[in-house]
């Protein structure tokens, strides 16, 4: 893993995937460097209890850190199931500004389109790129 330090948070990259310029990827961290302090409370989930505005600000910071436009993100509400959603260009931006606009009730997302950032939250499931 490669740690990329940015002004407001840190992200991680898989070394082997960095060899492919056409693939952008990252893993977020909980490092929050805002207001001159370093804390482990960088929350990006609308369901985590922080204000909508703070989560949205953190997501924009994350997009900047990853050098991926915020309107390219597609977020899902992941469930344990078997529904795979094929993401198309008109899905760009879904879920970034509001959880209700996410791809709902899916177990996986796939795409063969350029310029789309498939974004998922992981807890007890291992994400696969």
Tab-separated table of C-alpha atoms in Angstrom:
chain	number	residue	atom	x	y	z
A	1	UNK	CA	0.000	0.000	0.000
A	2	UNK	CA	1.063	3.520	-0.755
A	3	UNK	CA	-0.002	6.216	1.685
A	4	UNK	CA	-0.867	9.502	0.009
A	5	UNK	CA	-0.864	12.389	2.452
A	6	UNK	CA	-2.992	15.389	1.579
A	7	UNK	CA	-3.779	18.623	3.356
A	8	UNK	CA	-6.978	17.434	5.048
A	9	UNK	CA	-6.902	13.622	5.026
A	10	UNK	CA	-4.849	10.622	3.904
A	11	UNK	CA	-5.752	7.983	1.341
A	12	UNK	CA	-4.146	4.700	0.345
A	13	UNK	CA	-3.388	3.237	-3.068
A	14	UNK	CA	-2.635	-0.306	-4.155
A	15	UNK	CA	0.912	-0.244	-5.505
A	16	UNK	CA	0.231	-2.749	-8.291
A	17	UNK	CA	-2.772	-0.774	-9.588
A	18	UNK	CA	-0.800	2.479	-9.761
A	19	UNK	CA	1.000	1.027	-12.809
A	20	UNK	CA	-2.216	1.444	-14.821
A	21	UNK	CA	-2.837	5.125	-15.558
A	22	UNK	CA	-6.370	4.395	-16.773
A	23	UNK	CA	-7.396	3.046	-13.347
A	24	UNK	CA	-7.850	5.465	-10.476
A	25	UNK	CA	-8.500	3.935	-7.108
A	26	UNK	CA	-8.148	4.704	-3.422
A	27	UNK	CA	-9.031	3.607	0.066
A	28	UNK	CA	-10.052	6.372	2.409
A	29	UNK	CA	-8.828	6.753	5.947
A	30	UNK	CA	-10.417	8.258	9.025
A	31	UNK	CA	-7.608	10.816	9.395
A	32	UNK	CA	-9.027	14.316	9.744
A	33	UNK	CA	-6.475	17.142	9.523
A	34	UNK	CA	-8.935	20.026	9.492
A	35	UNK	CA	-8.564	23.012	11.801
A	36	UNK	CA	-4.852	22.356	12.389
A	37	UNK	CA	-5.476	19.205	14.413
A	38	UNK	CA	-5.124	15.547	13.511
A	39	UNK	CA	-8.036	13.390	14.650
A	40	UNK	CA	-9.421	9.999	13.675
A	41	UNK	CA	-12.957	11.181	12.949
A	42	UNK	CA	-13.090	11.773	9.177
A	43	UNK	CA	-16.639	10.538	8.586
A	44	UNK	CA	-18.021	10.231	5.041
A	45	UNK	CA	-21.248	8.343	5.752
A	46	UNK	CA	-24.569	10.163	5.971
A	47	UNK	CA	-25.714	7.466	8.400
A	48	UNK	CA	-22.905	8.111	10.900
A	49	UNK	CA	-24.525	10.852	12.954
A	50	UNK	CA	-22.614	13.929	11.785
A	51	UNK	CA	-24.328	16.793	10.005
A	52	UNK	CA	-25.156	16.523	6.326
A	53	UNK	CA	-23.003	19.581	5.563
A	54	UNK	CA	-19.958	18.159	7.370
A	55	UNK	CA	-20.263	14.811	5.566
A	56	UNK	CA	-20.626	16.556	2.219
A	57	UNK	CA	-17.559	18.691	2.944
A	58	UNK	CA	-15.577	15.554	3.873
A	59	UNK	CA	-16.659	13.812	0.674
A	60	UNK	CA	-15.465	16.783	-1.371
A	61	UNK	CA	-12.138	16.689	0.488
A	62	UNK	CA	-11.879	12.981	-0.304
A	63	UNK	CA	-12.651	13.548	-3.986
A	64	UNK	CA	-9.932	16.211	-4.139
A	65	UNK	CA	-7.454	13.931	-2.345
A	66	UNK	CA	-8.128	11.171	-4.878
A	67	UNK	CA	-8.092	13.647	-7.791
A	68	UNK	CA	-11.492	12.386	-8.934
A	69	UNK	CA	-14.340	14.830	-9.691
A	70	UNK	CA	-17.104	14.609	-7.092
A	71	UNK	CA	-19.746	14.370	-9.816
A	72	UNK	CA	-18.103	11.137	-11.037
A	73	UNK	CA	-18.816	9.234	-7.823
A	74	UNK	CA	-21.568	6.619	-7.695
A	75	UNK	CA	-22.445	5.351	-4.229
A	76	UNK	CA	-24.533	2.406	-3.234
A	77	UNK	CA	-26.524	1.121	-0.317
A	78	UNK	CA	-24.844	-2.259	-0.044
A	79	UNK	CA	-26.826	-5.214	1.216
A	80	UNK	CA	-26.116	-8.927	1.558
A	81	UNK	CA	-27.815	-10.213	-1.557
A	82	UNK	CA	-27.225	-11.088	-5.167
A	83	UNK	CA	-28.238	-7.933	-7.043
A	84	UNK	CA	-25.486	-6.528	-9.254
A	85	UNK	CA	-26.103	-3.066	-10.686
A	86	UNK	CA	-24.523	-2.027	-13.988
A	87	UNK	CA	-23.562	1.632	-13.654
A	88	UNK	CA	-24.088	3.824	-16.727
A	89	UNK	CA	-22.970	7.424	-17.412
A	90	UNK	CA	-26.338	8.868	-16.340
A	91	UNK	CA	-25.729	7.405	-12.839
A	92	UNK	CA	-22.740	9.697	-12.261
A	93	UNK	CA	-23.108	11.648	-9.032
A	94	UNK	CA	-25.709	9.329	-7.510
A	95	UNK	CA	-25.508	9.202	-3.745
A	96	UNK	CA	-22.730	11.764	-3.392
A	97	UNK	CA	-24.944	14.590	-2.130
A	98	UNK	CA	-27.732	12.537	-0.573
A	99	UNK	CA	-27.935	8.921	0.604
A	100	UNK	CA	-31.489	8.619	-0.742
A	101	UNK	CA	-30.131	9.047	-4.283
A	102	UNK	CA	-27.669	6.115	-3.944
A	103	UNK	CA	-27.964	2.893	-5.908
A	104	UNK	CA	-30.251	1.142	-3.436
A	105	UNK	CA	-30.351	-2.461	-2.259
A	106	UNK	CA	-27.399	-3.809	-4.234
A	107	UNK	CA	-24.652	-6.238	-3.411
A	108	UNK	CA	-22.261	-5.070	-6.138
A	109	UNK	CA	-21.739	-2.482	-8.854
A	110	UNK	CA	-19.931	-2.912	-12.156
A	111	UNK	CA	-19.208	-0.649	-15.097
A	112	UNK	CA	-17.237	-0.599	-18.297
A	113	UNK	CA	-17.604	3.175	-18.656
A	114	UNK	CA	-14.735	5.630	-18.258
A	115	UNK	CA	-14.874	8.478	-15.773
A	116	UNK	CA	-17.037	6.773	-13.157
A	117	UNK	CA	-15.881	6.237	-9.578
A	118	UNK	CA	-17.625	3.248	-8.028
A	119	UNK	CA	-17.677	3.995	-4.312
A	120	UNK	CA	-18.633	1.581	-1.584
A	121	UNK	CA	-18.566	1.396	2.150
A	122	UNK	CA	-17.178	-1.774	3.713
A	123	UNK	CA	-17.487	-3.121	7.226
A	124	UNK	CA	-17.611	-6.902	7.581
A	125	UNK	CA	-17.431	-7.618	3.833
A	126	UNK	CA	-14.222	-7.583	1.849
A	127	UNK	CA	-14.518	-5.228	-1.128
A	128	UNK	CA	-13.207	-6.489	-4.453
A	129	UNK	CA	-11.843	-4.220	-7.160
